[in-house]
Amino acid sequence: MPSRRAVLATGASAGLAAVAGCLSSGHSFSTLETDPDSWRLSRYDLQNTGHNADATVPDEPVERWRVELDSPGRDVGGLAVSEDVVVAGSEAETSQSLVALERDDGSGRWEDEDADVAAIALGDDTVYTTAEDGDVAAYDIETGERDWETAGESGSTSHGVWLHLDGETLYRGDDGRLTAYDADSGEERWRLSGYGASAIDGDRLLRGNAGLTAYESPTESVRFDDGEPEPRWEASGEGHGTFPVVWEDRVFVGARYWSLDDDSARLQAHRLDDGELEWEREFPGAYVTSPVIVGNRAIFHVGRGGWDDNTDEPSVLMAVDREGTIGWELETEWERPILAAAGETLLVGGDADDTGLVAIDPTDGERRWERGLQGDSVQVASASALAPVDGELFVGTGHSHVVAYG
C-alpha cells in the first residue's frame, strides 16, 4: 500500500528545484475576481471548484451559433469567455489554432494560425496560452497582437497541461514542473520540478496531484540560498492523480495507482491546514475525476472502460459530502467526461458513448436535459471544454466546433 502520510516541512523539500533564485520579491498570491458572466480559467476559479455559483443555465437551451475551426478532428483544448468575446484554441499543425469570436454571434474578431494551444487563461485585457512543448504567449484581447512569448521546457505531458492566473502571476504546469511568469512581461519568476497542476486559496499555493505540497505566500522578499523552497506541508503519495480542488478546509485530489497488486483509483480529501488525509474512497479498475463543488456536495465521475478495463463495475457519477458520505450515484456510459457547474445545475460533457452534453440536478442526480453536440459535418461528437456563464453555455468539442447555447 503506498504511503500517503502528510508531513509538516521544517527544511528544504527533497525533489524540488527553484531555478529563478527567488520565489517572490514582495509578491503575494492575489485573488482573481470572478463574476457570473465570464469563465476565465479552465475550472472557473483559483480553487478549481468548477462552479460558477451565481450564474444561471437555460431550462431548455437552444443552439444560438456554431463555429467550426479550420482544424478538423482536433479537440478544442482551451476555452475562455469574457463579457463580449469567446477565445478557443487547439493543437498546432492546423489552419486555425487560436481564435477570438464575438460572443453575441460567433463572428471572428482575430485569429493566430501559428499558435499552439493546450490551455487558455483570460486576464482583464490579455489572453494567455500555453502549448505542450512549454511555450507560453500573451495576446491583446482586442486586437490579437502578441504582447510577449517565451519558449519553455516541456516535461511529460501525457496527462495534460495546466495554466493558472492569479492576476499578477501566470502559472504553467505539466507532468514535469511548475513555472511562474510575470503576467505583464513574461519574465520567469521561479520554477519547481515535479507535477505542476496548482490551486490557490487565499495566501496558499497548492501543487501536485497524488502527492500534494502547500506553499505559503511570502510577506517579504525571500531568497533560497540552497536553491530549494521550504513548503508549509507535504502529503506524500504514489501513482498519478488529478489537479487539486479546494473546498473550505479540504483539498481534494483523485489518484490512480498502477501496480500488479494495486490497480485502483481513489478520491482523497486532505486537510488544508496541514495536509493530513481525512478520508478516501477507493474504486478498483477505474479513473476518478477531480470533483466539482456544488453547494454541500463534491461531485465526481468514476470511469471504467478502455483497453485496460479489468472490472465489470459500471461507470458512475457520484456525489459525496465533506466527510465522504455518498449522497447519490448515477450510472453512466462515459469513461472520462468533463464537469462544470453553474448555479444549481451540474453540466457533464461526455464522449460519444453517451449523450455529448447533459444537465443534472446536483441534489439528486436526476437528468434535466440532454443535447447532442454533432453538427452537419460530423456524426458523433464529444465535449472537450465547458464554459457556463450567466444565461449561456459555451462548449468546445472533439471535432473543432465551438457551440453557443442560450
Coordinates of C-alpha atoms in Angstrom, one line a residue:
M1 CA 0.0 0.0 0.0
P2 CA 1.5 3.3 -1.0
S3 CA 2.2 5.8 1.8
R4 CA 0.0 8.9 1.8
R5 CA 1.3 10.5 5.0
A6 CA 1.4 14.3 5.4
V7 CA 4.4 15.9 6.9
L8 CA 5.0 19.4 8.1
A9 CA 8.1 20.8 6.4
T10 CA 10.9 22.1 8.5
G11 CA 13.6 22.2 6.0
A12 CA 14.4 22.1 2.3
S13 CA 12.0 19.9 0.3
A14 CA 13.6 17.0 -1.5
G15 CA 12.9 16.7 -5.2
L16 CA 12.1 20.4 -5.7
A17 CA 14.3 22.9 -7.6
A18 CA 13.9 26.7 -7.6
V19 CA 15.7 28.0 -10.6
A20 CA 15.0 31.7 -10.7
G21 CA 16.7 32.4 -7.4
C22 CA 13.7 33.7 -5.5
L23 CA 10.1 32.7 -5.1
S24 CA 9.0 36.3 -4.8
S25 CA 10.1 39.9 -4.5
G26 CA 7.3 41.0 -2.1
H27 CA 4.8 39.1 -4.3
S28 CA 1.7 37.6 -2.6
F29 CA -0.9 35.5 -4.2
S30 CA -3.7 37.8 -5.3
T31 CA -7.3 37.0 -5.8
L32 CA -8.7 36.6 -9.3
E33 CA -12.0 38.3 -9.4
T34 CA -14.7 36.0 -10.7
D35 CA -18.1 37.0 -11.9
P36 CA -21.2 35.2 -13.2
D37 CA -20.8 36.5 -16.8
S38 CA -17.3 35.2 -17.5
W39 CA -15.3 32.0 -17.4
R40 CA -11.6 32.9 -17.4
L41 CA -9.9 29.7 -16.2
S42 CA -10.5 26.0 -17.2
R43 CA -12.0 25.4 -13.7
Y44 CA -13.5 28.8 -13.3
D45 CA -11.8 30.0 -10.1
L46 CA -8.4 29.7 -8.4
Q47 CA -9.7 26.9 -6.1
N48 CA -10.6 24.8 -9.2
T49 CA -14.2 24.3 -7.9
G50 CA -15.6 24.3 -11.4
H51 CA -18.7 26.1 -10.2
N52 CA -20.0 29.5 -11.4
A53 CA -22.2 29.8 -8.4
D54 CA -24.1 32.9 -9.3
A55 CA -24.8 32.1 -12.9
T56 CA -28.0 30.6 -14.4
V57 CA -28.4 27.9 -17.1
P58 CA -31.3 27.9 -19.6
D59 CA -34.0 25.4 -18.7
E60 CA -34.4 24.4 -22.4
P61 CA -31.2 25.6 -24.1
V62 CA -31.2 26.1 -27.9
E63 CA -28.1 26.4 -30.1
R64 CA -27.5 30.1 -30.9
W65 CA -24.4 29.7 -33.1
R66 CA -21.7 27.2 -34.0
V67 CA -18.3 27.8 -35.4
E68 CA -16.2 25.1 -36.9
L69 CA -12.5 25.8 -36.6
D70 CA -10.3 25.0 -39.6
S71 CA -8.6 22.2 -37.7
P72 CA -10.6 19.0 -38.5
G73 CA -10.6 16.3 -35.9
R74 CA -8.8 18.3 -33.2
D75 CA -10.1 18.9 -29.7
V76 CA -10.8 22.4 -28.6
G77 CA -8.2 22.3 -25.9
G78 CA -8.7 25.7 -24.4
L79 CA -11.9 27.7 -24.0
A80 CA -12.4 31.0 -22.1
V81 CA -15.3 33.6 -22.1
S82 CA -15.4 37.3 -21.2
E83 CA -18.4 39.6 -21.4
D84 CA -18.0 40.1 -25.1
V85 CA -15.5 37.5 -26.5
V86 CA -15.1 33.8 -26.7
V87 CA -11.5 32.5 -27.1
A88 CA -10.8 29.0 -28.2
G89 CA -7.7 27.1 -29.1
S90 CA -6.4 23.7 -30.4
E91 CA -3.2 22.0 -31.2
A92 CA -0.6 23.2 -33.8
E93 CA -0.4 22.0 -37.4
T94 CA -3.9 23.2 -38.1
S95 CA -5.1 26.2 -40.1
Q96 CA -6.8 27.9 -37.1
S97 CA -5.3 27.1 -33.7
L98 CA -6.3 30.2 -31.7
V99 CA -9.4 32.3 -32.4
A100 CA -11.3 35.1 -30.7
L101 CA -15.0 35.1 -31.5
E102 CA -17.7 37.7 -30.8
R103 CA -19.8 36.3 -28.0
D104 CA -23.1 37.5 -29.4
D105 CA -22.9 35.9 -32.9
G106 CA -19.7 33.9 -33.2
S107 CA -18.2 36.1 -35.8
G108 CA -14.4 36.3 -35.9
R109 CA -12.5 39.0 -34.1
W110 CA -9.0 37.8 -34.8
E111 CA -7.0 34.5 -35.1
D112 CA -3.5 33.3 -34.9
E113 CA -2.8 30.4 -37.3
D114 CA 0.7 29.8 -35.8
A115 CA -0.4 29.3 -32.2
D116 CA -0.1 26.0 -30.4
V117 CA -2.8 25.8 -27.7
A118 CA -3.1 23.2 -24.9
A119 CA -4.7 25.6 -22.3
I120 CA -6.0 29.2 -22.1
A121 CA -6.3 31.7 -19.2
L122 CA -8.1 35.0 -19.6
G123 CA -7.0 38.2 -17.9
D124 CA -8.7 41.6 -17.9
D125 CA -7.1 42.7 -21.2
T126 CA -5.0 39.7 -22.1
V127 CA -5.3 36.1 -23.5
Y128 CA -2.7 33.7 -22.2
T129 CA -1.9 30.4 -23.9
T130 CA 0.4 27.6 -23.4
A131 CA 1.5 24.6 -25.5
E132 CA 2.5 21.1 -24.7
D133 CA 6.1 21.9 -25.7
G134 CA 6.3 24.5 -22.9
D135 CA 5.8 27.7 -24.9
V136 CA 3.7 30.5 -23.3
A137 CA 2.3 33.5 -25.0
A138 CA 0.2 36.6 -24.2
Y139 CA -2.2 38.3 -26.7
D140 CA -4.1 41.6 -26.6
I141 CA -7.7 40.6 -26.2
E142 CA -9.0 43.3 -28.6
T143 CA -6.5 43.0 -31.5
G144 CA -4.8 39.6 -31.1
E145 CA -1.4 41.3 -31.2
R146 CA 1.1 39.0 -29.4
D147 CA 2.4 41.0 -26.4
W148 CA 5.1 38.6 -25.4
E149 CA 6.1 34.9 -25.8
T150 CA 8.6 32.7 -24.1
A151 CA 10.0 29.3 -25.0
G152 CA 9.6 26.9 -22.1
E153 CA 10.8 23.4 -21.3
S154 CA 8.3 20.6 -21.5
G155 CA 8.1 17.7 -19.2
S156 CA 6.0 14.7 -19.9
T157 CA 2.5 15.9 -20.9
S158 CA 0.7 12.6 -21.1
H159 CA -1.8 13.9 -18.6
G160 CA -2.3 17.4 -19.9
V161 CA -1.0 21.0 -19.3
W162 CA -2.2 23.4 -16.6
L163 CA -2.5 27.2 -16.8
H164 CA -3.5 29.3 -13.8
L165 CA -3.6 33.1 -13.4
D166 CA -3.9 35.0 -10.1
G167 CA -3.9 38.4 -11.7
E168 CA -0.2 39.2 -11.3
T169 CA 1.4 35.8 -12.0
L170 CA 0.8 33.1 -14.6
Y171 CA 1.4 29.6 -13.5
R172 CA 2.2 27.0 -16.2
G173 CA 2.4 23.3 -15.2
D174 CA 2.7 19.9 -16.7
D175 CA 3.9 16.4 -15.5
G176 CA 7.5 17.7 -15.1
R177 CA 7.4 21.2 -13.5
L178 CA 5.5 24.3 -12.4
T179 CA 6.8 27.6 -13.7
A180 CA 5.6 31.1 -12.6
Y181 CA 5.8 34.0 -15.0
D182 CA 5.2 37.7 -14.5
A183 CA 1.8 38.2 -16.3
D184 CA 2.7 41.6 -17.7
S185 CA 6.2 40.9 -19.1
G186 CA 6.5 37.1 -19.3
E187 CA 9.6 37.1 -17.2
E188 CA 10.1 33.8 -15.4
R189 CA 9.8 34.3 -11.6
W190 CA 10.6 30.8 -10.3
R191 CA 10.4 27.1 -11.3
L192 CA 9.7 23.9 -9.3
S193 CA 10.3 20.4 -10.5
G194 CA 7.6 17.8 -10.1
Y195 CA 3.9 17.7 -11.1
G196 CA 2.7 21.2 -11.9
A197 CA -1.1 21.4 -11.6
S198 CA -2.0 24.0 -9.0
A199 CA -4.7 25.6 -6.9
I200 CA -4.6 28.9 -4.9
D201 CA -6.6 29.6 -1.8
G202 CA -6.0 32.9 -0.1
D203 CA -2.3 33.1 0.7
R204 CA -1.6 29.4 -0.1
L205 CA -0.4 27.8 -3.3
L206 CA -1.1 24.1 -3.6
R207 CA 0.8 22.0 -6.1
G208 CA 0.6 18.4 -7.1
N209 CA -1.8 15.5 -7.6
A210 CA -1.4 12.2 -5.8
G211 CA 1.2 13.9 -3.7
L212 CA 0.5 17.5 -2.6
T213 CA 2.7 20.4 -1.5
A214 CA 1.5 23.6 0.1
Y215 CA 3.5 26.9 0.0
E216 CA 2.6 30.0 2.0
S217 CA 2.7 33.3 0.3
P218 CA 5.8 35.2 1.5
T219 CA 5.2 38.6 3.2
E220 CA 8.6 39.8 2.3
S221 CA 11.4 39.2 -0.2
V222 CA 12.5 35.6 0.2
R223 CA 15.6 34.1 -1.4
F224 CA 16.6 30.4 -1.3
D225 CA 20.3 30.2 -0.7
D226 CA 20.3 26.5 -1.1
G227 CA 18.2 26.6 -4.3
E228 CA 15.2 25.0 -2.7
P229 CA 12.0 26.5 -1.3
E230 CA 10.6 25.3 2.0
P231 CA 6.9 24.2 1.7
R232 CA 4.4 24.6 4.6
W233 CA 3.5 20.9 4.3
E234 CA 3.7 17.9 2.0
A235 CA 1.3 15.0 1.6
S236 CA 3.1 12.1 0.0
G237 CA 1.5 9.7 -2.4
E238 CA 2.2 7.4 -5.3
G239 CA 0.7 6.9 -8.7
H240 CA -0.7 9.6 -10.9
G241 CA -3.5 11.9 -9.9
T242 CA -5.7 14.9 -10.8
F243 CA -5.3 18.6 -10.1
P244 CA -6.2 19.8 -6.5
V245 CA -9.6 21.2 -5.7
V246 CA -10.1 23.4 -2.6
W247 CA -13.4 23.1 -0.7
E248 CA -13.4 25.2 2.5
D249 CA -10.9 23.4 4.8
R250 CA -10.4 20.4 2.5
V251 CA -8.2 19.7 -0.6
F252 CA -9.5 17.0 -2.9
V253 CA -7.4 15.0 -5.4
G254 CA -8.1 11.9 -7.5
A255 CA -5.3 9.3 -7.6
R256 CA -4.7 6.3 -9.9
Y257 CA -2.3 3.6 -8.8
W258 CA -0.5 1.3 -11.4
S259 CA 1.0 -1.8 -9.9
L260 CA 0.4 -5.6 -10.1
D261 CA -1.3 -5.6 -6.7
D262 CA -3.0 -2.2 -6.7
D263 CA -4.9 -1.2 -9.9
S264 CA -7.3 1.2 -8.4
A265 CA -8.4 4.9 -8.2
R266 CA -9.1 6.9 -5.1
L267 CA -10.7 10.2 -4.3
Q268 CA -8.8 11.7 -1.4
A269 CA -9.7 14.5 1.0
H270 CA -6.8 16.2 2.8
R271 CA -6.9 18.9 5.5
L272 CA -6.0 22.3 4.1
D273 CA -4.1 23.4 7.2
D274 CA -1.6 20.5 7.4
G275 CA -2.2 18.1 4.6
E276 CA -3.3 15.2 6.7
L277 CA -5.5 12.6 4.9
E278 CA -9.1 12.9 6.3
W279 CA -10.7 10.2 4.2
E280 CA -10.5 8.4 0.8
R281 CA -12.8 6.3 -1.3
E282 CA -11.3 3.5 -3.4
F283 CA -12.6 2.3 -6.8
P284 CA -10.9 -0.8 -8.4
G285 CA -10.1 -0.6 -12.1
A286 CA -11.3 3.0 -12.6
Y287 CA -10.4 6.6 -13.4
V288 CA -11.5 9.3 -11.0
T289 CA -12.0 12.9 -12.0
S290 CA -11.4 15.9 -9.7
P291 CA -14.7 16.9 -8.2
V292 CA -16.9 19.9 -8.9
I293 CA -18.1 21.6 -5.7
V294 CA -21.8 22.5 -5.8
G295 CA -23.3 23.7 -2.5
N296 CA -22.7 21.0 0.1
R297 CA -21.6 18.3 -2.4
A298 CA -18.5 17.3 -4.2
I299 CA -19.5 15.6 -7.5
F300 CA -17.1 13.5 -9.4
H301 CA -17.0 10.7 -12.0
V302 CA -15.7 7.2 -11.7
G303 CA -15.0 6.0 -15.2
R304 CA -14.4 2.4 -16.3
G305 CA -13.7 1.1 -19.8
G306 CA -11.0 1.1 -22.3
W307 CA -8.2 -1.4 -23.2
D308 CA -7.1 -1.9 -19.5
D309 CA -10.6 -2.4 -18.1
N310 CA -10.5 -5.3 -15.6
T311 CA -13.8 -4.9 -13.8
D312 CA -17.4 -5.5 -14.5
E313 CA -18.5 -2.5 -12.5
P314 CA -20.2 0.4 -14.4
S315 CA -19.1 4.0 -14.7
V316 CA -20.9 6.2 -12.2
L317 CA -21.3 9.9 -11.4
M318 CA -21.2 10.3 -7.6
A319 CA -21.9 13.0 -5.0
V320 CA -20.4 13.0 -1.6
D321 CA -20.4 15.4 1.4
R322 CA -17.3 16.8 3.1
E323 CA -17.0 13.7 5.2
G324 CA -17.1 11.4 2.1
T325 CA -20.6 10.1 2.7
I326 CA -22.3 9.2 -0.6
G327 CA -25.4 11.2 -1.4
W328 CA -26.3 9.7 -4.7
E329 CA -24.9 7.7 -7.7
L330 CA -25.9 7.8 -11.4
E331 CA -24.7 5.0 -13.7
T332 CA -23.3 6.3 -17.0
E333 CA -21.7 5.2 -20.2
W334 CA -18.9 7.7 -20.0
E335 CA -15.2 6.9 -19.4
R336 CA -13.6 10.3 -18.8
P337 CA -16.2 13.1 -19.0
I338 CA -15.6 16.8 -18.1
L339 CA -17.6 18.5 -15.4
A340 CA -18.7 22.1 -14.7
A341 CA -21.5 23.7 -12.8
A342 CA -23.5 27.0 -12.9
G343 CA -26.0 27.9 -10.2
E344 CA -27.9 24.8 -9.2
T345 CA -27.1 22.8 -12.4
L346 CA -24.3 20.3 -12.9
L347 CA -23.1 20.1 -16.6
V348 CA -21.4 16.9 -17.9
G349 CA -19.6 16.9 -21.2
G350 CA -19.3 13.3 -22.3
D351 CA -18.0 11.2 -25.1
A352 CA -19.7 9.5 -28.0
D353 CA -20.8 6.5 -25.9
D354 CA -23.5 8.6 -24.3
T355 CA -25.1 12.0 -25.0
G356 CA -22.5 14.6 -25.5
L357 CA -23.9 17.2 -23.1
V358 CA -26.1 16.6 -20.1
A359 CA -27.6 18.8 -17.4
I360 CA -28.0 17.2 -14.0
D361 CA -29.7 18.2 -10.7
P362 CA -26.9 18.2 -8.2
T363 CA -29.2 17.4 -5.3
D364 CA -30.3 14.0 -6.5
G365 CA -28.5 13.2 -9.8
E366 CA -31.6 13.4 -12.0
R367 CA -31.1 14.3 -15.7
R368 CA -32.8 17.6 -16.6
W369 CA -32.0 17.8 -20.3
E370 CA -29.6 16.4 -22.9
R371 CA -28.1 17.7 -26.1
G372 CA -26.2 16.1 -28.9
L373 CA -23.1 18.0 -29.9
Q374 CA -22.7 16.8 -33.5
G375 CA -23.1 19.3 -36.3
D376 CA -23.6 18.9 -40.0
S377 CA -20.0 17.9 -40.6
V378 CA -19.7 15.0 -38.1
Q379 CA -21.8 12.1 -37.0
V380 CA -20.8 12.0 -33.3
A381 CA -19.0 14.5 -31.1
S382 CA -17.6 14.6 -27.6
A383 CA -17.2 17.6 -25.3
S384 CA -13.6 18.7 -24.7
A385 CA -14.3 22.1 -22.8
L386 CA -17.2 23.7 -21.0
A387 CA -17.7 27.3 -20.0
P388 CA -21.1 28.1 -18.4
V389 CA -21.8 31.8 -17.9
D390 CA -24.9 33.7 -16.8
G391 CA -27.7 32.5 -19.1
E392 CA -25.5 30.9 -21.7
L393 CA -23.3 27.9 -22.2
F394 CA -20.3 27.5 -24.5
V395 CA -18.9 24.1 -25.4
G396 CA -15.7 23.1 -27.2
T397 CA -15.9 19.7 -29.0
G398 CA -13.6 17.0 -30.1
H399 CA -14.3 17.9 -33.7
S400 CA -13.1 21.5 -33.5
H401 CA -16.5 23.1 -33.0
V402 CA -17.3 25.9 -30.6
V403 CA -21.1 25.9 -29.8
A404 CA -23.1 28.6 -28.0
Y405 CA -26.3 27.7 -26.2
G406 CA -28.8 30.2 -24.8

